[in-house]
Structures are given as C-alpha cells and as structure tokens.
Backbone as JSON, one array per atom type, in Angstrom:
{
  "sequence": "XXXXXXXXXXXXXXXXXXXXXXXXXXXXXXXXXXXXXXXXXXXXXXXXXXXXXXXXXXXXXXXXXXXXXXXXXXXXXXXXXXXXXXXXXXXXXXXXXXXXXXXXXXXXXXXXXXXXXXXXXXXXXXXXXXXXXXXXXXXXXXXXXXXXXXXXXXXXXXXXXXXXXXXXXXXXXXXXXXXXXXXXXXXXXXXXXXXXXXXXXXXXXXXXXXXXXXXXXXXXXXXXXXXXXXXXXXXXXXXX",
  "N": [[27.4, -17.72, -4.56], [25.68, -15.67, -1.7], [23.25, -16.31, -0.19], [20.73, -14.19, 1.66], [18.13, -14.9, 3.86], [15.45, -12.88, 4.16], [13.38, -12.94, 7.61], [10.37, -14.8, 8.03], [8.81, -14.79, 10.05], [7.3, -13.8, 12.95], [9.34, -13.53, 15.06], [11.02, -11.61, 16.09], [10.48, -9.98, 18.48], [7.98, -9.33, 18.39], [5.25, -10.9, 18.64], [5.2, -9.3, 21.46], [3.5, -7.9, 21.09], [1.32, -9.15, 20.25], [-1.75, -9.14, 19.65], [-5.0, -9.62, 21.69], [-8.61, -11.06, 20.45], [-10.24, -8.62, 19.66], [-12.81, -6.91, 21.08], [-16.64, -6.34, 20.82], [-17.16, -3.92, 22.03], [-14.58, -2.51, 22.28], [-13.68, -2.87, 19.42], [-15.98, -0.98, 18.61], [-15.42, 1.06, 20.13], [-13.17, 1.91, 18.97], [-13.61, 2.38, 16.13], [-15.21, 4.87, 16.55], [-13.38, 6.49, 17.44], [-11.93, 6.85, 15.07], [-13.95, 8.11, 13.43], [-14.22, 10.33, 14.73], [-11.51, 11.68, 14.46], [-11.39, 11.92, 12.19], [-12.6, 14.2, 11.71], [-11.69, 15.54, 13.22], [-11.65, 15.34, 15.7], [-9.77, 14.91, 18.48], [-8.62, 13.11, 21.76], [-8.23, 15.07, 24.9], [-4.93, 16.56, 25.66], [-4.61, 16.06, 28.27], [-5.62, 13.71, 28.53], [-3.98, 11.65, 28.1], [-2.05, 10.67, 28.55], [1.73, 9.61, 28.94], [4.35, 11.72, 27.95], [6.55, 11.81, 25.0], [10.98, 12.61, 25.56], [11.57, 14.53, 24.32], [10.01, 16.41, 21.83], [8.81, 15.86, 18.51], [9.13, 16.52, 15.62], [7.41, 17.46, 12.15], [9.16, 15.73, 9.29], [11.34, 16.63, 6.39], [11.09, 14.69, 3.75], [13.33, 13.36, 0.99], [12.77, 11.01, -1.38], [14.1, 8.74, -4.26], [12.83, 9.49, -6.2], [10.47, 11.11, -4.84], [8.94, 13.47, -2.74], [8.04, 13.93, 0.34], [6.53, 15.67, 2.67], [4.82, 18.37, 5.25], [1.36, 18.71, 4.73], [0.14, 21.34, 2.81], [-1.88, 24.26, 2.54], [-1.87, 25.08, -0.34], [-2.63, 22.33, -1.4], [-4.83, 22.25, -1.84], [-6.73, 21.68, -4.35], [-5.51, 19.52, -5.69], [-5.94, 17.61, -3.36], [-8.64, 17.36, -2.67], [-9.2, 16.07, -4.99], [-8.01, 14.1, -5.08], [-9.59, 12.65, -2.65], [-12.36, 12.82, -4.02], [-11.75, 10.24, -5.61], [-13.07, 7.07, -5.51], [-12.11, 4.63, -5.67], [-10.3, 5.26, -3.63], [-11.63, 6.13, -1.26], [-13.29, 4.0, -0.66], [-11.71, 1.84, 1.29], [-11.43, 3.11, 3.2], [-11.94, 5.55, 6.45], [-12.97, 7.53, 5.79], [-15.59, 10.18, 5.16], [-17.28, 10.76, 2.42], [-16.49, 13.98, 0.94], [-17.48, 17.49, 0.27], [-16.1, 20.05, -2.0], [-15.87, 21.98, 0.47], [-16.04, 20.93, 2.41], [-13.46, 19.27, 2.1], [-11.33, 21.11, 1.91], [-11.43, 22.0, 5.04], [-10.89, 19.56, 6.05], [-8.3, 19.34, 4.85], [-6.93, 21.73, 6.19], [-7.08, 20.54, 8.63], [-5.36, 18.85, 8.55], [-2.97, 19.93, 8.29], [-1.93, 20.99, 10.72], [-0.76, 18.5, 12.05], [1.66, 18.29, 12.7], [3.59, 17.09, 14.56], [4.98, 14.83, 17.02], [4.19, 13.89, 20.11], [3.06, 13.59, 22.33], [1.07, 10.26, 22.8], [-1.44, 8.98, 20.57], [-1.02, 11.48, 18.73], [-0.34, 12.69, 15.63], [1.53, 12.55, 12.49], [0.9, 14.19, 9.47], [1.53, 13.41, 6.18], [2.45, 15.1, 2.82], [2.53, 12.98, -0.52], [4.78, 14.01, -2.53], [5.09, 14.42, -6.09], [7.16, 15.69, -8.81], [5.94, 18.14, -7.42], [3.56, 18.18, -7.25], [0.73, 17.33, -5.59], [0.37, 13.88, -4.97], [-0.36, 11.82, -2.99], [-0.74, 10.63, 0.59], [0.73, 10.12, 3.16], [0.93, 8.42, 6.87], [1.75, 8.95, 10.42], [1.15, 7.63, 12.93], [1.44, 8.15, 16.38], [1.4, 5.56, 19.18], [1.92, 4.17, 21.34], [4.45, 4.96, 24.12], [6.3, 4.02, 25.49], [10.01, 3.07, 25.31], [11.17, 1.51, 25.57], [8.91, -0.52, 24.16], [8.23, 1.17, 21.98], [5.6, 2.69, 19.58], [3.91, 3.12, 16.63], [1.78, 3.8, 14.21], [1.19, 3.6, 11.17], [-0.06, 4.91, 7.93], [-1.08, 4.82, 4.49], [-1.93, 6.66, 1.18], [-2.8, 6.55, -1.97], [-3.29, 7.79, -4.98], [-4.93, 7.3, -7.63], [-4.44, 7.61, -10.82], [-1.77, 7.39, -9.99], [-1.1, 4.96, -9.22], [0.61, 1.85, -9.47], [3.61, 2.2, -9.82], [5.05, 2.36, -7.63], [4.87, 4.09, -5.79], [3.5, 4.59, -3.04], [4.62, 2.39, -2.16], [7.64, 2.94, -1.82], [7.52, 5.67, -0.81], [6.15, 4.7, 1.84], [8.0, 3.27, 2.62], [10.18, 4.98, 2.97], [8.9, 6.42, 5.21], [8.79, 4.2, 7.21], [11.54, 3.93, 7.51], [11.9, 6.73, 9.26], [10.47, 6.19, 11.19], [11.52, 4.38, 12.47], [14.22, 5.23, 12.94], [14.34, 8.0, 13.81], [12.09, 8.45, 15.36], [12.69, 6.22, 16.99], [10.95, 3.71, 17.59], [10.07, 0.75, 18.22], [8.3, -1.32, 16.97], [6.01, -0.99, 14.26], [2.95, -0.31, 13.63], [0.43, -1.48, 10.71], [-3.3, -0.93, 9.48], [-5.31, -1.91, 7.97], [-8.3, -2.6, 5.5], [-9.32, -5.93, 5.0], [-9.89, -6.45, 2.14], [-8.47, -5.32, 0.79], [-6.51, -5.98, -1.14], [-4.12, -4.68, -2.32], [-3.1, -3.17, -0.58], [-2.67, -4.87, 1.93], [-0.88, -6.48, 0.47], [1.6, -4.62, -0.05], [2.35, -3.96, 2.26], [3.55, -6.17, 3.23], [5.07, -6.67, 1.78], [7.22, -5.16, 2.65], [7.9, -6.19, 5.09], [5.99, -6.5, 6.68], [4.09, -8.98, 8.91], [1.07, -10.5, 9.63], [-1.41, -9.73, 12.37], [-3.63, -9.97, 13.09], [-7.0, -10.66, 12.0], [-9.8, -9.38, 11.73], [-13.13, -8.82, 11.12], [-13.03, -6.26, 9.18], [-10.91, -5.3, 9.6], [-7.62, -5.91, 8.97], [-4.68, -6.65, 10.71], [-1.16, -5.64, 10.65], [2.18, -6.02, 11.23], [5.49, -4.53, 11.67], [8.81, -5.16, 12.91], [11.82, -3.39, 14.41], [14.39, -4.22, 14.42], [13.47, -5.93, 11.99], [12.82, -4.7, 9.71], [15.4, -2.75, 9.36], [16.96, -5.22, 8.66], [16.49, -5.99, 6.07], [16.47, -3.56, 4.45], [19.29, -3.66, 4.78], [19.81, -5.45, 3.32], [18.81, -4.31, 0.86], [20.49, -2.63, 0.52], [22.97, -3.58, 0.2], [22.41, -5.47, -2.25], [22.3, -3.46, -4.33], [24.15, -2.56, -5.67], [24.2, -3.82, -7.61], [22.99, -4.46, -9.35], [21.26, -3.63, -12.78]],
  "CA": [[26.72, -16.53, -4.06], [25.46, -16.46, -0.57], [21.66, -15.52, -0.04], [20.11, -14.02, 2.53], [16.8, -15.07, 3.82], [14.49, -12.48, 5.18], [12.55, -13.52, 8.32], [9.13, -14.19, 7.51], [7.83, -15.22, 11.35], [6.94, -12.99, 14.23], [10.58, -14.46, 15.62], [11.74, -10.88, 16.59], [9.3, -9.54, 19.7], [6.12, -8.71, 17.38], [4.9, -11.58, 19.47], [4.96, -9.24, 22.35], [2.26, -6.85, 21.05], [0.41, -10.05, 19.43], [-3.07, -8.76, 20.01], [-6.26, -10.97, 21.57], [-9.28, -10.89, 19.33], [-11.26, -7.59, 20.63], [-14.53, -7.39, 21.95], [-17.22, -5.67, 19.67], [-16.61, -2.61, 22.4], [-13.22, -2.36, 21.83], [-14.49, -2.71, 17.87], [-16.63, -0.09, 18.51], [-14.76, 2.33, 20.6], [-12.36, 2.29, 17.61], [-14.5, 3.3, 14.85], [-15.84, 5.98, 17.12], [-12.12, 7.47, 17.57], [-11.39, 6.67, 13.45], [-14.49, 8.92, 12.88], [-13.84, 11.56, 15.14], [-10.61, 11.76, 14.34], [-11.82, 11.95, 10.63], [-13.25, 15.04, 11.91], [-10.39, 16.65, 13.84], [-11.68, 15.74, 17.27], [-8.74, 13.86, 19.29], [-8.24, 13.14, 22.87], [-7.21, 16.33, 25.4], [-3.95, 16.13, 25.85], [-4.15, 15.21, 30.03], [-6.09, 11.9, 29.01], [-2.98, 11.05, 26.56], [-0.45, 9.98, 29.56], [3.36, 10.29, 29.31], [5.34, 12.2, 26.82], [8.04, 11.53, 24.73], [11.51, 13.44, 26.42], [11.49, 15.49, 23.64], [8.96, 15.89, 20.47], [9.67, 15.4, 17.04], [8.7, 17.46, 14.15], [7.3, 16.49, 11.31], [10.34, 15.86, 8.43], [10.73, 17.05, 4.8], [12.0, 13.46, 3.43], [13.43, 13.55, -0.45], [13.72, 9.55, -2.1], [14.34, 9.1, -5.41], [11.01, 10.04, -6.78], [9.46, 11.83, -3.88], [8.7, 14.32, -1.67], [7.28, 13.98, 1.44], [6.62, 17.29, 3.2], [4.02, 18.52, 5.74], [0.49, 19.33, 3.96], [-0.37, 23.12, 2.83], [-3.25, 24.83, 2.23], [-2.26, 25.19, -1.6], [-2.55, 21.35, -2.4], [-6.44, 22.01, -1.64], [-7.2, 21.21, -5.41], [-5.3, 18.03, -5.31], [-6.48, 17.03, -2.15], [-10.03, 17.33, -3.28], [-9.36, 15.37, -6.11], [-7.39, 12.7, -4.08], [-10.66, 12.43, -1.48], [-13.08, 12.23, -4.64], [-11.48, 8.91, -5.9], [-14.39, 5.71, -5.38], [-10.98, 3.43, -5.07], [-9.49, 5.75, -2.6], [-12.17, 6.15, -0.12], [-12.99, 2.66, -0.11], [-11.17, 1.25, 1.92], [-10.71, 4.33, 4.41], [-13.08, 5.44, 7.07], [-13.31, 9.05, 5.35], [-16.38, 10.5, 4.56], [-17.44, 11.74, 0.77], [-16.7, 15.25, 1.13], [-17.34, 18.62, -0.56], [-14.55, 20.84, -1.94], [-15.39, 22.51, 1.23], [-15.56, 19.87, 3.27], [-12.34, 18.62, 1.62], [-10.55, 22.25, 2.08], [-11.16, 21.94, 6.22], [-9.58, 18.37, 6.38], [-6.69, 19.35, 4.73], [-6.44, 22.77, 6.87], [-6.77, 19.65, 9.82], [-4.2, 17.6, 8.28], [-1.43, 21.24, 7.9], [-1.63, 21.14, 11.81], [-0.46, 17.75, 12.72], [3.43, 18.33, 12.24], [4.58, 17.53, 15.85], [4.85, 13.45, 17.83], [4.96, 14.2, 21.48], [2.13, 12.27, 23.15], [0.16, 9.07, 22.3], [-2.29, 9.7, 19.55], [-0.38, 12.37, 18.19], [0.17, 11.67, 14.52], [2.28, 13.34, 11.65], [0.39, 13.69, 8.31], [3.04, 14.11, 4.95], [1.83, 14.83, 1.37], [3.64, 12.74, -1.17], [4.87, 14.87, -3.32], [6.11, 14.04, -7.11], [7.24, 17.07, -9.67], [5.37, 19.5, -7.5], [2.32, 17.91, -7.44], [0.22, 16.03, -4.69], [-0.35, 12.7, -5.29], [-0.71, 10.75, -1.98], [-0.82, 10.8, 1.9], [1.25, 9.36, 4.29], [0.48, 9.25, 8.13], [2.32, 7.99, 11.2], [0.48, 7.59, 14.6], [2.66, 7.66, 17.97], [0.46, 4.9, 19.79], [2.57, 3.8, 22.32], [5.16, 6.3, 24.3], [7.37, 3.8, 26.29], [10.93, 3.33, 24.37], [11.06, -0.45, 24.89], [8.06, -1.26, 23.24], [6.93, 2.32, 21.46], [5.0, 1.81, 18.55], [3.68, 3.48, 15.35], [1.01, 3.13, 12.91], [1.25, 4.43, 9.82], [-0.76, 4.64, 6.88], [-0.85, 5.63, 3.03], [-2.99, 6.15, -0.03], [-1.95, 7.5, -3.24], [-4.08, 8.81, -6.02], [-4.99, 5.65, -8.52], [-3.31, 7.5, -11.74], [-0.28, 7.3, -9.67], [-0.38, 3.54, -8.91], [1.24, 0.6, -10.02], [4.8, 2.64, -10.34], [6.07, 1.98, -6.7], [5.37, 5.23, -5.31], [3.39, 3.94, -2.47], [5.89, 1.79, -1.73], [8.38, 4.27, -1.96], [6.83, 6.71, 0.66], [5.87, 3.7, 3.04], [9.47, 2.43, 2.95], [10.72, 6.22, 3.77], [8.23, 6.9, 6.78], [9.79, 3.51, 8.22], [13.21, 4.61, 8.35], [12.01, 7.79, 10.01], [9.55, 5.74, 12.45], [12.79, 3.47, 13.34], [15.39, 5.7, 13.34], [14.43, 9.28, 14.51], [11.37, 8.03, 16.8], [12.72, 5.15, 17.85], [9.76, 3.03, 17.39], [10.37, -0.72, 18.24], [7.31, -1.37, 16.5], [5.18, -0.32, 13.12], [1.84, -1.07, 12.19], [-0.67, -1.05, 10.11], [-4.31, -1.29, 9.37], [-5.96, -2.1, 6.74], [-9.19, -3.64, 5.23], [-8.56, -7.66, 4.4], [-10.05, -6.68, 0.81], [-7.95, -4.19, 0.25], [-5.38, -6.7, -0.93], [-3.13, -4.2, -2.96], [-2.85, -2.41, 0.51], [-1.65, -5.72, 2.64], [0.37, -6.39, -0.19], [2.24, -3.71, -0.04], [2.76, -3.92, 3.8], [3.9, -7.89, 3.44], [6.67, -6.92, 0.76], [7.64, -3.94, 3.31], [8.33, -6.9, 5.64], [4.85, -6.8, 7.52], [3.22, -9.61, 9.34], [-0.25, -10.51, 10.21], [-1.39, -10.0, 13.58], [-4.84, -10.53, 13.38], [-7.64, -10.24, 10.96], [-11.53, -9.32, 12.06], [-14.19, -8.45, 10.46], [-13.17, -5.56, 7.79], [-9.66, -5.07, 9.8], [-6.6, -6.22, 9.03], [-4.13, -5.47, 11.62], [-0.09, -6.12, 10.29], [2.98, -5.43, 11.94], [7.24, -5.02, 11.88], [10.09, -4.56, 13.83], [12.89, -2.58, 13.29], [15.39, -5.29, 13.53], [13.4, -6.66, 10.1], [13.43, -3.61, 9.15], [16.75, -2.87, 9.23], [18.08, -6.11, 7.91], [15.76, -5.88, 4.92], [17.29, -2.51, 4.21], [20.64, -3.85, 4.49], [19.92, -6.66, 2.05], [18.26, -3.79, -0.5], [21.7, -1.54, 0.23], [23.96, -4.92, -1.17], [21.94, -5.7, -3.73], [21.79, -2.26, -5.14], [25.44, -1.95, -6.6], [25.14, -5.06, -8.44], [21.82, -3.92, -10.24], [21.69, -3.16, -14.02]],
  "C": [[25.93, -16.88, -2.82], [23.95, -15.24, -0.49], [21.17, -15.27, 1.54], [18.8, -14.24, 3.15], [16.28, -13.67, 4.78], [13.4, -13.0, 6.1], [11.04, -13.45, 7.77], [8.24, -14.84, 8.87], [8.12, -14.07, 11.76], [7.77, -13.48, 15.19], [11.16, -13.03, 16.04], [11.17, -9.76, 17.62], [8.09, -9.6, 19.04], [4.95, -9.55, 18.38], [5.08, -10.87, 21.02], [4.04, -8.2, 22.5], [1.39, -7.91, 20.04], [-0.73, -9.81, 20.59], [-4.2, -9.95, 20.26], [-7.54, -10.57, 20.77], [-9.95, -9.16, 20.97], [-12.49, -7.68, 20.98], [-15.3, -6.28, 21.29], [-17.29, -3.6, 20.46], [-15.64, -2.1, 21.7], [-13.13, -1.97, 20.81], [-14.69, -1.14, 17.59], [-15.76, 1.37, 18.6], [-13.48, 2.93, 19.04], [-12.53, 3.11, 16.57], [-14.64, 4.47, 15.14], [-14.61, 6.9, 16.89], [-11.44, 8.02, 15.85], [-12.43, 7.93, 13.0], [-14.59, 10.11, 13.6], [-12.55, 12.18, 15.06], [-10.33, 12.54, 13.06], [-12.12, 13.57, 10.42], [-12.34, 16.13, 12.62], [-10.56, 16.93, 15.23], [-10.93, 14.56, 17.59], [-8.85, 14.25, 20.85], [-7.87, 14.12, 23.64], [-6.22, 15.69, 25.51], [-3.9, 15.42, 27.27], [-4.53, 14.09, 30.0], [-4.63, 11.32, 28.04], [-1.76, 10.37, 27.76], [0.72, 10.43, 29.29], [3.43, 10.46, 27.62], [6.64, 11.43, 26.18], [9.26, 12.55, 25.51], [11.73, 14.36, 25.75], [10.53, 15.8, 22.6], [9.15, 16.19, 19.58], [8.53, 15.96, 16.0], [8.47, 16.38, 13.24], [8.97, 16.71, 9.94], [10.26, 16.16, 6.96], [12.1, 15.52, 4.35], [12.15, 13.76, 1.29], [13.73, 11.54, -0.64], [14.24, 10.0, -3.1], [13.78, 9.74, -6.35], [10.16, 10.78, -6.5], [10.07, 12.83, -3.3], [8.03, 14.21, -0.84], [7.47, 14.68, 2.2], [5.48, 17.15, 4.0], [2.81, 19.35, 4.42], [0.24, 21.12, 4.2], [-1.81, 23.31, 2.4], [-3.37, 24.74, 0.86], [-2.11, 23.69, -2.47], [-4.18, 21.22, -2.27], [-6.99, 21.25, -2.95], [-6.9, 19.62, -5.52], [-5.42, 17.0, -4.19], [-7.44, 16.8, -2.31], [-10.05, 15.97, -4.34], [-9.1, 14.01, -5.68], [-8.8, 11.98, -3.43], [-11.79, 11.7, -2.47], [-12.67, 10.75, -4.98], [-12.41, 7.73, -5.17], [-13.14, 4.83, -4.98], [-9.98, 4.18, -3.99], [-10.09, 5.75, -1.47], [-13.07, 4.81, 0.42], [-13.43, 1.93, 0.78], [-10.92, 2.43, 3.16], [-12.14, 4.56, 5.13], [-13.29, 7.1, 6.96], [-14.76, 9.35, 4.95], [-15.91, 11.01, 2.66], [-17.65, 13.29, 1.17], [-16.55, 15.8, 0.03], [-16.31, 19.31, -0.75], [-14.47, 21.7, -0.55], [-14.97, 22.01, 2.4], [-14.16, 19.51, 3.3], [-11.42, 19.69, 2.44], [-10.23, 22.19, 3.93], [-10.17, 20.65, 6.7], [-8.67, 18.92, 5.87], [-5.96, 20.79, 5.74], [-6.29, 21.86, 8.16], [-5.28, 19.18, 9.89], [-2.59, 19.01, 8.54], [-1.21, 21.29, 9.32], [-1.1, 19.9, 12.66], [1.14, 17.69, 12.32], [4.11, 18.19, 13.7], [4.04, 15.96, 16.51], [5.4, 13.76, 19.3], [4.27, 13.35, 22.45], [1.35, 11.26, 22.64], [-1.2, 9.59, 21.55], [-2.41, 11.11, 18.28], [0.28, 12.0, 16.59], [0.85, 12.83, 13.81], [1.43, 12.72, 10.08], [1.35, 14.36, 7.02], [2.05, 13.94, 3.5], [2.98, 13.93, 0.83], [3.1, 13.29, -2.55], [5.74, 14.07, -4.99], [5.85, 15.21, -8.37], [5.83, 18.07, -9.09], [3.94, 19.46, -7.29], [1.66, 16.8, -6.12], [-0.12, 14.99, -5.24], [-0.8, 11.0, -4.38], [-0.7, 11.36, -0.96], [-0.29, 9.67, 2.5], [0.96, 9.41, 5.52], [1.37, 8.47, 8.84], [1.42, 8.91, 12.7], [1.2, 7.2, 15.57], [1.52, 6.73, 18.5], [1.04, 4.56, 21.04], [3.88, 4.36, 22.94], [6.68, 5.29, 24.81], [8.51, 3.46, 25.26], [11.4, 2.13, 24.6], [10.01, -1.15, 24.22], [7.05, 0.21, 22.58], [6.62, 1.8, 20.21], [4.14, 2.63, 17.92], [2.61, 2.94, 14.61], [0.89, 3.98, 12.16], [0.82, 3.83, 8.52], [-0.42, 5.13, 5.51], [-2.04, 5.61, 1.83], [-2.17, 7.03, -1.29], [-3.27, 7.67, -4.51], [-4.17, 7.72, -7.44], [-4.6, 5.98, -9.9], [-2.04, 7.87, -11.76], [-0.19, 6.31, -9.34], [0.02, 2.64, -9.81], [2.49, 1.06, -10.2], [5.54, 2.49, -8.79], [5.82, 3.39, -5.52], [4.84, 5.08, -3.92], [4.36, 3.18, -1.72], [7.01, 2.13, -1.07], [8.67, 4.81, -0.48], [6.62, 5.65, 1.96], [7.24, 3.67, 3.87], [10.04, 3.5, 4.14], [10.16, 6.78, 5.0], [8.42, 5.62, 7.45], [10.7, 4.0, 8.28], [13.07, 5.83, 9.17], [11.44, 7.62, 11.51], [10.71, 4.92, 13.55], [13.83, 4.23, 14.13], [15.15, 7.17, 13.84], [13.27, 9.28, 15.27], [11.81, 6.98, 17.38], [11.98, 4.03, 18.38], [10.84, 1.12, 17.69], [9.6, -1.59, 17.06], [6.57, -0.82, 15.88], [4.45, -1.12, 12.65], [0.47, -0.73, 11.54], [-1.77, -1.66, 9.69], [-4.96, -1.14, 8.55], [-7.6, -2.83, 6.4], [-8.88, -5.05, 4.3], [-8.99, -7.32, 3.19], [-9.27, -5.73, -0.15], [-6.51, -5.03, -0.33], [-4.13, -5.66, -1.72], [-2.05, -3.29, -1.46], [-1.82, -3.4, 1.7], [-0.45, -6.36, 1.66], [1.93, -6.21, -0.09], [2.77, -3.88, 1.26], [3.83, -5.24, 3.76], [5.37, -7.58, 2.29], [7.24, -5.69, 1.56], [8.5, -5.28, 4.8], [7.41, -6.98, 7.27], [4.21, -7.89, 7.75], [2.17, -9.58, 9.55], [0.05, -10.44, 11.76], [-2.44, -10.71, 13.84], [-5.89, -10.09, 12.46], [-9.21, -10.59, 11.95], [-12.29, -9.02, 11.73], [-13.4, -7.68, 9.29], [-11.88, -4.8, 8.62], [-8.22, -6.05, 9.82], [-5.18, -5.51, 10.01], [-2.54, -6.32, 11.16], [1.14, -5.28, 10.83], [4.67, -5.26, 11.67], [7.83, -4.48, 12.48], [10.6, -4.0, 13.15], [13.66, -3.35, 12.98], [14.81, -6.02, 12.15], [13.4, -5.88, 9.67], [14.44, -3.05, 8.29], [17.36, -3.91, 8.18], [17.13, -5.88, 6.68], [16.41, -4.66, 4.17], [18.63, -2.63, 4.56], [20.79, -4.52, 3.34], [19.77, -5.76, 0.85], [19.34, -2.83, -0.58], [22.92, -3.02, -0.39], [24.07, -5.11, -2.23], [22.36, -4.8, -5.13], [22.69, -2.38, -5.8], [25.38, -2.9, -8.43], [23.6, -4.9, -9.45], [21.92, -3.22, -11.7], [22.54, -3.8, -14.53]]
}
C-alpha cells in the first residue's frame, strides 16, 4: 500500500505572506478594526482599493450534516443563545450582549452576503436539522489573484462540539475560498489558548505563521488544500 504524506512545512508559497512580528500599532490598529467591526462599522468603500472583476455572493453549501446558508433574522433566538455561551465568547473579541444587542448583530451579520472589495466578508449560519448551531465567516483581505487571500473563522455552540461539525463547516468554506474565490491563501486567527480552535485549523492542514501575545495567526494554501482533499476522496471508498 502506498501512503501519501501530507506536507507539513510552509514548502508551498505561505512563505510569501510569512508575516514580521507587528509593532504594538499595528497590534493596536487591529483590535480597533476587530471592535468596530464587532459593531458594524467597516471601512468606506473608496479607502478599500481594487475590486474583484466580478463579486461573489454569499453560497447556500449542503455537506453531509450541514447547512451553511446566509444568516436571517429568524435564528435571533439561537443566535442569542450562541453569543451567551462563557466558552464561546472567550476567545472572540465580541462583546456580552443583550437579546437586543444580540438581535442588531445578527440583523449586521444578514447583510454581509456579497465579496467584492478587501474587507468585505461573508457571514454563514451553520445550520443542522433546522436549527442554528454555529457561525462561519470568510474575510476577502487581499484582492490581487496571485496572492489573494482569505480569513475565515468559526464557532459553534458547545452542545454541538466534539461531533466534527466545526470541522465540517471549516473544511466546506475552504473549498469555496479555493475554488469559487480563488484565494491562493486562507487564514486564520485565533487565540494561542484556544487550543481546540488551532487544533482544528492544524488537522485542516494549517500552519503557524506567527504567534503574539493572545494571537495566533495560521495559514494554507490551496495546493495543500487540494491534495489533502484528494487524499480524503481515496481514502473514502475503502472506509467501513
């Protein structure tokens, strides 16, 4: 039987968005954008620079298990409930909000269904029998189409973990970041204590880039991508 190894270096460009440490500005300015962002204030569009040549909707993805759809107004209850969670907010740079509080983010989140300029993100419920039980996100960060580039996040609802679903949903908003944006590059950010979170990224076929204070920053191509999802379409037949 002939095995495949998956790469586990920064051997396929990643090394050409390997980041230098930042500068407590840089730091700063970050947070600032994470919590206004939090809030539903982003960038005008004229400071955002070039477009994509077309812009890309958000997608209604089905796995095996899931749904991942654009958010509505009527998962307000389970959205609420999601936000309350002590192990959900964490690790995130969300405030503790009120159901009404809660109710406006998610009327934020029902309007990001469209990737056309830098900072422009797509937010997806994940859906299972009907029911919210996570959040997916993907952030356009970078526009040019030799080195564009993605970050995308997730959380899921803690008496929906340990079953994969996470996982799941991650896996499926790569193949959509690779193959219908065209992303060279996907990554994501995390807090270093959040280890169930880099975990998850590192069996997705994420690298470190750089770790600083209470950010973890982890990255992949598509070519690992890809071959990783060739190896898990082989495997599959011979399963059971």
């Amino acid at each position: 039987m002939t095995t495949t190894r998956l790469p586990t270096q920064a051997t396929l460009g990643i090394r050409s968005i390997r980041m230098r440490p930042r500068s407590l500005a840089a730091l700063c300015l970050r947070r600032l954008r994470d919590a206004l962002a939090s809030r539903g204030v982003r960038r005008p569009r004229m400071l955002r620079g070039r477009r994509l040549s077309s812009p890309i909707d958000a997608p209604q993805i089905r796995t095996t298990r899931l749904e991942l759809r654009p958010h509505r107004r009527d998962d307000a209850d389970a959205w609420f409930d999601l936000q309350s969670q002590e192990s959900v907010t964490r690790f995130l740079p969300w405030p503790r909000r009120s159901r009404r509080q809660s109710a406006r983010h998610l009327a934020d989140r029902t309007r990001h269904t469209r990737l056309w300029q830098a900072d422009d993100f797509l937010a997806l419920a994940i859906v299972r029998d009907g029911r919210l039980i996570g959040d997916v996100s993907a952030h356009l960060r970078t526009v040019d189409a030799g080195g564009r580039t993605l970050e995308i996040g997730w959380v899921i609802h803690p008496e929906s973990g340990g079953r994969g679903y996470a996982t799941e949903a991650a896996d499926a908003l790569l193949d959509f970041a690779f193959d219908e944006v065209g992303a060279r590059f996907v990554t994501a950010v995390t807090d270093p204590r959040n280890v169930r979170s880099s975990s998850l990224a590192r069996r997705l076929g994420f690298v470190e880039l750089r770790s600083e204070g209470d950010e973890l920053v982890l990255a992949v191509a598509a070519e690992t991508h890809r071959e990783r999802a060739a190896i898990a379409r082989s495997v599959r037949p011979n399963e059971g």
